[in-house]
CSV table of C-alpha atoms and ligand atoms in Angstrom, one decimal:
chain,number,residue,atom,x,y,z
A,1,MET,CA,20.4,3.3,-25.1
A,2,PRO,CA,16.8,1.8,-24.9
A,3,ARG,CA,14.0,4.2,-25.4
A,4,VAL,CA,10.8,4.6,-23.5
A,5,ALA,CA,8.0,4.0,-26.0
A,6,GLU,CA,4.8,4.8,-24.2
A,7,GLN,CA,5.6,7.3,-21.4
A,8,THR,CA,2.3,9.1,-21.4
A,9,LEU,CA,2.1,11.5,-18.4
A,10,GLU,CA,3.7,14.9,-18.1
A,11,VAL,CA,2.5,16.0,-14.6
A,12,ARG,CA,5.7,17.0,-12.9
A,13,ALA,CA,4.6,20.7,-12.8
A,14,ASP,CA,1.5,19.7,-10.7
A,15,PHE,CA,3.9,18.7,-7.8
A,16,PRO,CA,5.4,21.9,-6.2
A,17,ILE,CA,8.2,20.0,-4.5
A,18,PHE,CA,9.9,19.5,-7.9
A,19,ALA,CA,10.5,23.3,-8.0
A,20,ARG,CA,12.9,22.9,-5.1
A,21,ARG,CA,16.6,22.7,-5.7
A,22,PHE,CA,19.0,20.7,-3.6
A,23,ASP,CA,22.5,22.2,-3.8
A,24,GLY,CA,21.3,23.6,-7.1
A,25,ARG,CA,20.1,20.2,-8.4
A,26,GLU,CA,16.6,19.2,-9.1
A,27,LEU,CA,14.9,16.5,-7.1
A,28,ILE,CA,15.0,13.0,-8.6
A,29,TYR,CA,12.6,11.1,-6.5
A,30,LEU,CA,12.6,7.3,-6.9
A,31,ASP,CA,11.1,6.5,-3.5
A,32,SER,CA,7.3,6.7,-4.1
A,33,GLY,CA,7.0,3.1,-2.7
A,34,ALA,CA,7.8,4.6,0.7
A,35,THR,CA,5.6,7.7,0.3
A,36,SER,CA,4.4,9.7,-2.7
A,37,GLN,CA,4.9,13.4,-3.4
A,38,LYS,CA,1.8,15.5,-3.2
A,39,PRO,CA,0.2,17.5,-6.1
A,40,GLN,CA,-0.8,21.1,-5.5
A,41,VAL,CA,-4.5,20.2,-5.5
A,42,VAL,CA,-4.0,18.0,-2.5
A,43,ILE,CA,-2.0,20.6,-0.6
A,44,ASP,CA,-4.7,23.2,-1.5
A,45,ALA,CA,-7.5,21.0,-0.4
A,46,LEU,CA,-5.9,20.4,3.0
A,47,ALA,CA,-5.2,24.1,3.4
A,48,ASP,CA,-8.6,25.1,2.3
A,49,HIS,CA,-10.3,22.7,4.7
A,50,LEU,CA,-8.2,23.9,7.6
A,51,GLN,CA,-8.6,27.6,6.6
A,52,ASN,CA,-12.2,27.7,5.7
A,53,HIS,CA,-14.2,24.6,6.8
A,54,ASN,CA,-12.6,23.3,10.0
A,55,ALA,CA,-14.9,21.9,12.7
A,56,ASN,CA,-15.3,18.5,14.3
A,57,VAL,CA,-17.5,16.1,12.5
A,58,HIS,CA,-20.8,14.4,13.5
A,59,ARG,CA,-21.4,16.7,16.4
A,60,GLY,CA,-22.3,20.3,15.5
A,61,VAL,CA,-25.6,21.8,14.3
A,62,TYR,CA,-24.0,25.1,13.2
A,63,ALA,CA,-23.2,25.8,9.5
A,64,LEU,CA,-19.5,25.4,9.8
A,65,ALA,CA,-19.8,21.9,11.4
A,66,GLN,CA,-22.2,20.9,8.7
A,67,GLU,CA,-19.6,22.0,6.1
A,68,ALA,CA,-17.0,19.8,7.8
A,69,ASP,CA,-19.5,16.9,7.9
A,70,ALA,CA,-20.2,17.3,4.2
A,71,ALA,CA,-16.5,17.5,3.4
A,72,TYR,CA,-15.7,14.3,5.3
A,73,ASP,CA,-18.7,12.4,3.8
A,74,GLU,CA,-17.8,13.6,0.3
A,75,ALA,CA,-14.2,12.4,0.9
A,76,ARG,CA,-15.4,9.0,1.9
A,77,SER,CA,-17.8,8.7,-1.1
A,78,GLY,CA,-15.0,9.7,-3.5
A,79,VAL,CA,-12.4,7.3,-2.0
A,80,ALA,CA,-14.9,4.5,-2.0
A,81,ALA,CA,-16.0,5.2,-5.6
A,82,PHE,CA,-12.3,5.3,-6.7
A,83,VAL,CA,-11.9,1.6,-6.0
A,84,GLY,CA,-15.5,0.5,-6.7
A,85,ALA,CA,-16.5,0.1,-3.1
A,86,SER,CA,-19.6,1.4,-1.1
A,87,ALA,CA,-19.1,4.3,1.2
A,88,GLN,CA,-20.9,2.5,4.1
A,89,THR,CA,-18.3,-0.3,4.1
A,90,THR,CA,-15.3,2.1,3.6
A,91,ILE,CA,-13.6,2.9,6.9
A,92,PHE,CA,-11.0,5.5,7.5
A,93,THR,CA,-8.1,4.4,9.6
A,94,LYS,CA,-4.7,5.9,10.4
A,95,ASN,CA,-2.9,3.8,7.7
A,96,VAL,CA,-3.0,0.4,6.2
A,97,THR,CA,-1.1,-1.0,9.3
A,98,GLU,CA,-4.0,0.1,11.5
A,99,ALA,CA,-6.5,-1.4,9.0
A,100,ILE,CA,-4.9,-4.8,9.1
A,101,ASN,CA,-4.7,-4.6,12.9
A,102,LEU,CA,-8.4,-3.8,13.0
A,103,ILE,CA,-9.2,-7.0,11.2
A,104,ALA,CA,-6.7,-9.1,13.3
A,105,TYR,CA,-8.3,-7.8,16.5
A,106,SER,CA,-12.0,-7.5,15.6
A,107,TRP,CA,-12.4,-10.3,13.2
A,108,GLY,CA,-9.5,-12.5,14.2
A,109,ARG,CA,-10.2,-12.6,18.0
A,110,ALA,CA,-13.7,-13.8,17.3
A,111,ASN,CA,-13.0,-16.2,14.4
A,112,VAL,CA,-9.6,-17.8,14.8
A,113,GLY,CA,-9.2,-20.6,17.4
A,114,ALA,CA,-6.7,-23.1,18.6
A,115,ASP,CA,-6.9,-25.5,15.7
A,116,ASP,CA,-7.1,-22.8,13.0
A,117,VAL,CA,-4.5,-21.6,10.5
A,118,VAL,CA,-3.8,-18.1,9.3
A,119,LEU,CA,-2.1,-18.3,5.9
A,120,ILE,CA,0.0,-15.4,4.7
A,121,THR,CA,2.9,-15.3,2.2
A,122,GLN,CA,6.7,-14.9,2.4
A,123,MET,CA,6.5,-11.6,0.5
A,124,GLU,CA,4.5,-9.7,3.1
A,125,HIS,CA,5.4,-6.4,4.7
A,126,HIS,CA,5.7,-6.6,8.5
A,127,ALA,CA,2.3,-4.8,8.7
A,128,ASN,CA,0.8,-8.0,7.2
A,129,ILE,CA,2.9,-10.4,9.3
A,130,VAL,CA,3.1,-9.1,12.9
A,131,PRO,CA,-0.6,-8.7,13.6
A,132,TRP,CA,-1.1,-12.3,12.6
A,133,GLN,CA,1.8,-13.5,14.7
A,134,VAL,CA,0.3,-11.8,17.7
A,135,LEU,CA,-3.2,-13.1,16.9
A,136,CYS,CA,-1.9,-16.7,16.4
A,137,ARG,CA,0.2,-16.6,19.6
A,138,GLU,CA,-2.8,-15.3,21.6
A,139,ARG,CA,-5.3,-17.9,20.2
A,140,GLY,CA,-2.9,-20.8,20.0
A,141,ALA,CA,-3.5,-20.8,16.2
A,142,THR,CA,-0.9,-21.6,13.5
A,143,LEU,CA,0.6,-19.1,11.1
A,144,ARG,CA,1.6,-20.6,7.8
A,145,TYR,CA,3.3,-19.1,4.8
A,146,LEU,CA,2.9,-19.5,1.0
A,147,GLU,CA,6.3,-19.7,-0.5
A,148,VAL,CA,7.7,-17.2,-3.0
A,149,ASP,CA,9.3,-19.0,-6.0
A,150,GLU,CA,12.6,-18.1,-7.7
A,151,ARG,CA,10.7,-15.7,-10.0
A,152,GLY,CA,9.3,-13.9,-6.9
A,153,GLU,CA,5.8,-15.2,-7.5
A,154,LEU,CA,3.2,-17.3,-5.6
A,155,SER,CA,1.8,-20.6,-6.7
A,156,LEU,CA,-1.9,-21.1,-7.0
A,157,GLU,CA,-1.3,-24.9,-6.7
A,158,GLU,CA,0.3,-24.4,-3.3
A,159,LEU,CA,-2.6,-22.2,-2.3
A,160,ASP,CA,-5.0,-25.0,-3.3
A,161,VAL,CA,-3.0,-27.6,-1.3
A,162,GLU,CA,-3.0,-25.3,1.8
A,163,LEU,CA,-6.8,-24.7,1.5
A,164,GLU,CA,-7.5,-28.4,1.0
A,165,ARG,CA,-6.3,-29.0,4.5
A,166,GLY,CA,-9.6,-27.5,5.7
A,167,ASP,CA,-8.2,-25.6,8.6
A,168,VAL,CA,-7.3,-22.2,7.0
A,169,ARG,CA,-9.6,-19.4,8.4
A,170,LEU,CA,-8.0,-16.4,6.8
A,171,VAL,CA,-5.5,-15.7,3.9
A,172,ALA,CA,-3.8,-12.3,4.0
A,173,PHE,CA,-1.6,-11.3,1.1
A,174,ALA,CA,-0.2,-8.2,-0.7
A,175,HIS,CA,-1.8,-7.1,-4.0
A,176,VAL,CA,1.7,-5.9,-5.1
A,177,SER,CA,4.8,-6.8,-3.2
A,178,ASN,CA,6.7,-3.8,-1.9
A,179,VAL,CA,10.1,-5.6,-2.5
A,180,LEU,CA,9.6,-7.9,-5.5
A,181,GLY,CA,7.1,-5.7,-7.3
A,182,THR,CA,5.1,-8.9,-8.0
A,183,ILE,CA,1.4,-8.3,-8.9
A,184,ASN,CA,-0.4,-11.2,-7.3
A,185,PRO,CA,-3.4,-12.8,-9.1
A,186,VAL,CA,-5.9,-11.4,-6.5
A,187,ALA,CA,-9.2,-12.5,-8.1
A,188,GLU,CA,-8.0,-16.1,-8.7
A,189,MET,CA,-6.8,-16.2,-5.1
A,190,THR,CA,-9.9,-14.8,-3.5
A,191,GLU,CA,-12.1,-17.1,-5.5
A,192,ARG,CA,-10.3,-20.2,-4.2
A,193,ILE,CA,-10.2,-18.8,-0.7
A,194,ARG,CA,-14.0,-18.1,-0.7
A,195,ALA,CA,-14.7,-21.6,-2.1
A,196,ALA,CA,-12.7,-23.1,0.7
A,197,GLY,CA,-14.8,-21.2,3.3
A,198,ALA,CA,-12.0,-19.0,4.4
A,199,VAL,CA,-11.8,-15.2,4.5
A,200,SER,CA,-9.4,-13.0,2.4
A,201,LEU,CA,-7.6,-9.8,3.3
A,202,VAL,CA,-5.6,-8.0,0.6
A,203,ASP,CA,-2.9,-5.4,1.4
A,204,GLY,CA,-3.3,-2.9,-1.4
A,205,ALA,CA,-0.8,-0.4,-0.2
A,206,GLN,CA,1.4,-0.7,-3.3
A,207,ALA,CA,-1.4,-1.4,-5.8
A,208,VAL,CA,-4.0,1.4,-5.3
A,209,PRO,CA,-1.5,4.2,-6.2
A,210,GLN,CA,-0.5,2.7,-9.5
A,211,MET,CA,-3.2,0.6,-11.2
A,212,PRO,CA,-6.9,0.5,-11.5
A,213,VAL,CA,-8.4,-1.4,-8.5
A,214,ASP,CA,-12.0,-2.6,-8.2
A,215,VAL,CA,-12.4,-4.2,-4.8
A,216,GLU,CA,-15.8,-5.7,-5.8
A,217,ALA,CA,-14.4,-7.3,-8.9
A,218,LEU,CA,-11.3,-8.5,-7.0
A,219,GLY,CA,-13.6,-10.4,-4.6
A,220,ALA,CA,-11.6,-9.7,-1.4
A,221,ASP,CA,-13.5,-9.9,1.9
A,222,PHE,CA,-11.2,-7.1,3.2
A,223,TYR,CA,-9.1,-4.8,1.1
A,224,ALA,CA,-6.8,-2.2,2.9
A,225,TRP,CA,-4.6,0.6,1.6
A,226,THR,CA,-2.8,3.7,2.8
A,227,GLY,CA,-3.4,7.3,1.7
A,228,HIS,CA,0.1,8.7,1.7
A,229,LYS,CA,1.4,6.4,-1.0
A,230,ALA,CA,-1.6,7.4,-3.2
A,231,LEU,CA,-0.7,11.1,-3.4
A,232,GLY,CA,-2.7,11.8,-0.2
A,233,PRO,CA,-1.5,13.1,3.1
A,234,THR,CA,-0.1,10.9,5.9
A,235,GLY,CA,-2.4,9.9,8.7
A,236,VAL,CA,-5.2,8.4,6.7
A,237,GLY,CA,-5.7,4.8,5.6
A,238,VAL,CA,-8.6,2.9,4.2
A,239,LEU,CA,-10.3,-0.4,4.9
A,240,HIS,CA,-13.0,-1.8,2.7
A,241,GLY,CA,-14.9,-4.8,4.0
A,242,ARG,CA,-17.7,-7.1,3.1
A,243,ARG,CA,-20.8,-5.8,4.8
A,244,GLU,CA,-21.9,-9.0,6.6
A,245,LEU,CA,-18.4,-9.5,8.0
A,246,LEU,CA,-18.2,-5.9,9.2
A,247,GLU,CA,-21.6,-6.0,10.7
A,248,ALA,CA,-20.9,-9.1,12.7
A,249,MET,CA,-17.6,-7.8,14.0
A,250,GLU,CA,-17.1,-6.1,17.4
A,251,PRO,CA,-15.4,-2.7,17.3
A,252,PHE,CA,-11.6,-2.4,17.3
A,253,LEU,CA,-11.1,0.8,19.3
A,254,THR,CA,-13.9,2.2,21.5
A,255,GLY,CA,-14.8,5.7,22.7
A,256,GLY,CA,-16.6,8.6,21.0
A,257,ASP,CA,-18.3,8.5,17.6
A,258,MET,CA,-18.4,4.7,17.4
A,259,ILE,CA,-21.3,4.4,19.8
A,260,SER,CA,-25.0,4.5,19.4
A,261,SER,CA,-25.7,4.9,23.2
A,262,VAL,CA,-23.7,4.6,26.4
A,263,ASP,CA,-25.1,3.6,29.8
A,264,PHE,CA,-23.2,3.3,33.1
A,265,GLN,CA,-22.2,-0.3,32.4
A,266,SER,CA,-22.6,-0.9,28.7
A,267,ALA,CA,-22.8,0.6,25.3
A,268,THR,CA,-24.3,-0.1,21.9
A,269,TRP,CA,-22.5,0.5,18.6
A,270,ASN,CA,-23.1,3.0,15.8
A,271,GLU,CA,-23.8,1.8,12.3
A,272,LEU,CA,-21.2,1.2,9.6
A,273,PRO,CA,-18.8,2.7,8.9
A,274,TYR,CA,-18.7,4.7,12.2
A,275,LYS,CA,-18.6,1.6,14.4
A,276,PHE,CA,-14.9,1.4,13.4
A,277,GLU,CA,-14.0,5.0,13.7
A,278,ALA,CA,-13.5,5.8,17.4
A,279,GLY,CA,-12.7,9.3,18.4
A,280,THR,CA,-12.2,12.3,16.1
A,281,PRO,CA,-11.2,10.9,12.7
A,282,PRO,CA,-8.5,12.2,10.3
A,283,ILE,CA,-10.9,14.8,8.8
A,284,ALA,CA,-8.5,17.1,7.0
A,285,GLU,CA,-6.4,14.1,5.9
A,286,ALA,CA,-9.5,12.4,4.5
A,287,VAL,CA,-10.4,15.5,2.6
A,288,GLY,CA,-6.8,15.6,1.2
A,289,LEU,CA,-7.1,12.0,0.2
A,290,GLY,CA,-10.4,12.8,-1.5
A,291,ALA,CA,-8.6,15.4,-3.6
A,292,ALA,CA,-5.8,12.9,-4.4
A,293,VAL,CA,-8.2,10.3,-5.8
A,294,THR,CA,-10.0,13.0,-7.8
A,295,TYR,CA,-6.6,14.0,-9.2
A,296,LEU,CA,-5.7,10.3,-10.0
A,297,SER,CA,-9.1,9.7,-11.6
A,298,GLY,CA,-8.6,12.8,-13.7
A,299,LEU,CA,-5.3,11.3,-15.0
A,300,GLY,CA,-7.0,7.9,-15.5
A,301,MET,CA,-5.7,4.9,-13.6
A,302,GLU,CA,-5.2,3.0,-16.9
A,303,ASN,CA,-2.9,5.9,-18.0
A,304,VAL,CA,-1.1,5.9,-14.6
A,305,ARG,CA,-0.5,2.1,-15.0
A,306,ALA,CA,0.6,2.5,-18.7
A,307,HIS,CA,3.1,5.3,-17.7
A,308,GLU,CA,4.6,3.4,-14.8
A,309,ARG,CA,4.7,0.1,-16.7
A,310,ALA,CA,6.6,1.7,-19.6
A,311,LEU,CA,9.0,3.3,-17.1
A,312,THR,CA,9.4,0.0,-15.3
A,313,ALA,CA,10.3,-1.7,-18.5
A,314,TYR,CA,12.8,1.0,-19.2
A,315,MET,CA,14.2,0.7,-15.6
A,316,LEU,CA,14.7,-3.1,-16.1
A,317,GLU,CA,16.5,-2.5,-19.4
A,318,ARG,CA,18.8,0.2,-18.1
A,319,LEU,CA,19.6,-1.5,-14.8
A,320,ALA,CA,20.7,-4.6,-16.8
A,321,GLU,CA,23.5,-2.4,-18.2
A,322,VAL,CA,25.1,-2.1,-14.8
A,323,PRO,CA,27.6,-5.0,-14.2
A,324,GLY,CA,27.0,-7.0,-11.1
A,325,LEU,CA,23.4,-5.7,-10.6
A,326,ARG,CA,20.8,-8.3,-9.8
A,327,VAL,CA,17.1,-7.4,-9.9
A,328,VAL,CA,14.8,-9.4,-7.6
A,329,GLY,CA,11.2,-10.3,-8.6
A,330,PRO,CA,9.6,-11.1,-11.9
A,331,PRO,CA,11.7,-10.2,-15.0
A,332,GLU,CA,8.7,-8.9,-17.0
A,333,ALA,CA,7.4,-5.3,-16.5
A,334,GLU,CA,3.8,-6.4,-17.1
A,335,ARG,CA,3.9,-8.8,-14.1
A,336,ARG,CA,5.3,-6.2,-11.7
A,337,GLY,CA,4.3,-2.9,-10.1
A,338,ALA,CA,6.4,0.2,-10.5
A,339,LEU,CA,9.2,-0.7,-8.1
A,340,THR,CA,12.4,-2.4,-8.6
A,341,SER,CA,14.6,-3.9,-5.9
A,342,PHE,CA,18.2,-4.9,-6.6
A,343,THR,CA,21.6,-5.8,-5.2
A,344,LEU,CA,24.9,-4.7,-6.7
A,345,ASP,CA,27.9,-7.0,-6.3
A,346,GLY,CA,30.6,-5.6,-4.1
A,347,ILE,CA,28.6,-2.6,-2.7
A,348,HIS,CA,26.2,-2.8,0.3
A,349,PRO,CA,22.7,-1.6,-0.5
A,350,HIS,CA,23.1,1.2,2.0
A,351,ASP,CA,26.2,2.4,0.2
A,352,VAL,CA,24.2,2.0,-3.1
A,353,ALA,CA,21.6,4.4,-1.7
A,354,GLU,CA,24.4,6.8,-0.5
A,355,LEU,CA,26.0,6.7,-4.0
A,356,ALA,CA,22.7,7.4,-5.6
A,357,ASP,CA,22.2,10.4,-3.3
A,358,ARG,CA,25.6,11.7,-4.4
A,359,GLY,CA,24.1,11.7,-7.9
A,360,GLY,CA,21.0,13.6,-6.5
A,361,VAL,CA,18.8,10.5,-6.7
A,362,CYS,CA,16.6,9.4,-3.8
A,363,ILE,CA,16.2,5.7,-3.5
A,364,ARG,CA,15.7,3.4,-0.5
A,365,ALA,CA,17.9,0.7,1.0
A,366,GLY,CA,17.2,-1.8,3.7
A,367,HIS,CA,14.9,-4.7,4.5
A,368,HIS,CA,11.8,-2.7,3.4
A,369,CYS,CA,9.9,-4.0,6.5
A,370,ALA,CA,10.0,-7.5,4.9
A,371,GLN,CA,12.7,-9.3,6.9
A,372,PRO,CA,11.3,-12.8,6.4
A,373,LEU,CA,11.4,-12.2,2.6
A,374,MET,CA,15.0,-11.0,2.9
A,375,ARG,CA,15.8,-14.3,4.5
A,376,CYS,CA,14.1,-16.2,1.6
A,377,LEU,CA,16.1,-14.1,-0.9
A,378,GLY,CA,19.3,-14.8,1.0
A,379,VAL,CA,20.2,-11.1,1.4
A,380,GLY,CA,20.2,-8.8,4.4
A,381,ALA,CA,18.9,-5.8,2.4
A,382,THR,CA,18.3,-4.5,-1.1
A,383,ALA,CA,18.2,-1.1,-2.8
A,384,ARG,CA,14.8,-0.1,-4.2
A,385,ALA,CA,13.9,2.4,-6.8
A,386,SER,CA,10.1,3.1,-7.0
A,387,LEU,CA,8.2,5.2,-9.4
A,388,GLY,CA,5.3,7.7,-9.3
A,389,VAL,CA,3.2,9.5,-11.9
A,390,TYR,CA,5.8,12.3,-11.9
A,391,ASN,CA,8.8,10.3,-12.9
A,392,ARG,CA,10.6,10.5,-16.3
A,393,ALA,CA,13.0,8.3,-18.2
A,394,SER,CA,15.7,10.8,-17.3
A,395,ASP,CA,15.3,10.0,-13.6
A,396,ILE,CA,16.2,6.4,-14.4
A,397,ASP,CA,19.1,7.6,-16.5
A,398,ALA,CA,20.3,9.6,-13.5
A,399,LEU,CA,20.1,6.5,-11.3
A,400,VAL,CA,22.0,4.4,-13.7
A,401,GLY,CA,24.7,7.1,-14.1
A,402,ALA,CA,25.1,7.3,-10.3
A,403,LEU,CA,25.4,3.5,-10.0
A,404,MET,CA,28.1,3.4,-12.8
A,405,ALA,CA,30.0,6.3,-11.1
A,406,GLY,CA,29.6,4.5,-7.7
A,407,ARG,CA,31.2,1.3,-9.2
A,408,GLU,CA,34.2,3.3,-10.2
A,409,ILE,CA,34.5,4.9,-6.7
A,410,PHE,CA,34.5,1.3,-5.3
A,411,GLY,CA,37.1,0.3,-7.9
A,412,LEU,CA,34.8,-2.2,-9.5
B,501,LIG,C1,2.9,-3.6,1.0
B,501,LIG,C2,2.9,-2.7,2.2
B,501,LIG,N1,2.1,-2.9,3.2
B,501,LIG,C3,2.0,-2.1,4.3
B,501,LIG,C4,2.7,-1.0,4.3
B,501,LIG,C5,2.6,-0.1,5.6
B,501,LIG,O1,2.0,1.2,5.2
B,501,LIG,P1,1.7,2.2,6.4
B,501,LIG,O2,3.0,2.5,7.1
B,501,LIG,O3,1.2,3.4,5.7
B,501,LIG,O4,0.7,1.6,7.3
B,501,LIG,C6,3.6,-0.6,3.3
B,501,LIG,C7,4.4,0.6,3.4
B,501,LIG,O5,5.6,0.5,3.2
B,501,LIG,C8,3.7,-1.5,2.2
B,501,LIG,O6,4.5,-1.2,1.1
C-alpha cells in the first residue's frame, strides 16, 4: 500500500464534530468541498460574540454597540489581510454566489453592451455561469466559453485567441475547479486579460480554504470566496475588488447602511466598503470567519497546502487500485486542489456515495452545480471526495475499502 510521505497536520482534535459517533463509528468526512467542518475556536468566537458583544453595527453610541463595531471591523481587517487585500476594498456578502451576482449587476449592467462578450470557462460552478447568462440575455451580449481539455485544464493560447477578438469585456473563472480539482494559472490569465483591456473575476471558493492566496499578486480585478468552505460559518462571503472599479460602480442592493444621505427623491452612497453592504450585515458570521482565518494563519497556509497535496497524491494512488475507477481532472496532485471526482464502471455515482456511507464515509455525488462541465465530460454525475485540514490517510483507506466492498455487492 502506498504511504503518505508528508502529511503534516494533526488537528482533528480541534474540531469537536469528530468526537461524535454515528452508530458507534467515527465521522469520516470527505466532503469539505461542499462545506468545511468548524474548529472549536470558530464556534467559541461565534458564541462569545452573541453572548457578550451582540449589538447592531454602525449605529450605536453605547459601549456595547462600539464593541460590536470593533469586532466587525477587526473581522474585516483580518479577512482582508489573510489574502493580501485592503480592508476598504473587502466587502462582506452572503456567500460567493452573491459576490458574483453583485459584480454581474453593478459592474455588468453598466459595462457590458450588445456587442460585448463575457468569457467564462466550461469548468465553472453554476454560481459563475448563471449570473452571466442573465446579464448577457438582458444586455444582448454574448456568453462564450473557454474549453476544458482532456486533462481538465484550460489553454492560455485559446484565451489569447479569444482576447484578440477585441470584444471581451470580462473574463470570469474559477481559481480551483470544484469538480476537476484543476488549479488554474490565475496570474498568467489576469495579466493577459488586463493587457487586452478586459476585467477579470476569479471565483476563489475552492482555493482560499486550501492554499496561500494573495489577491494583489494574482492581479484579479475581482476575487470572491465563501466563508463556510474556509472553516467559517455559513452566511458570509467575501468580495475583493480593485478600488477604481468599486468606486465607479453603482450599489447592488440598496437600503440602510449603504447610504450617505437620503432625501425624498434621491440618495447618495456611503464610502467603500459600506456602499455594497445594504442592511444589517452578517456580523456574528464575519466574526466567526475572522476566527477561522486566524486559525488557518496559525496553521500556515503553506502547511495546509502541503498536507492536502500529500493526501491528494495518496488519494490518487489509492483510487487507482479500484478496478473500473476513472478520476477526472489533471493526473498530478501538484496541479490540483484537494478534491477528487471520479466515476466507477457499473455503479451510478449516487450508489457510490451510498456505498461509501455504508462504510461510514461521507462523500458527494451529483453534478456538483456544474452541469455544463458534466456534458463536456460525457457523464451525468460523478462522485467526489474532498479534503480538509482534519483529514488523515486512514480516511482515504476507509473510502477505498468501502468502494471495494461496494463492487462486491454489485457483483463486479
Ligand atoms: C467553485 C465554486 N464556486 C461557487 C460555489 C458556491 O458557493 P456558495 O454556495 O457558498 O455561494 C461553490 C460551492 O460549491 C464552488 O465550489
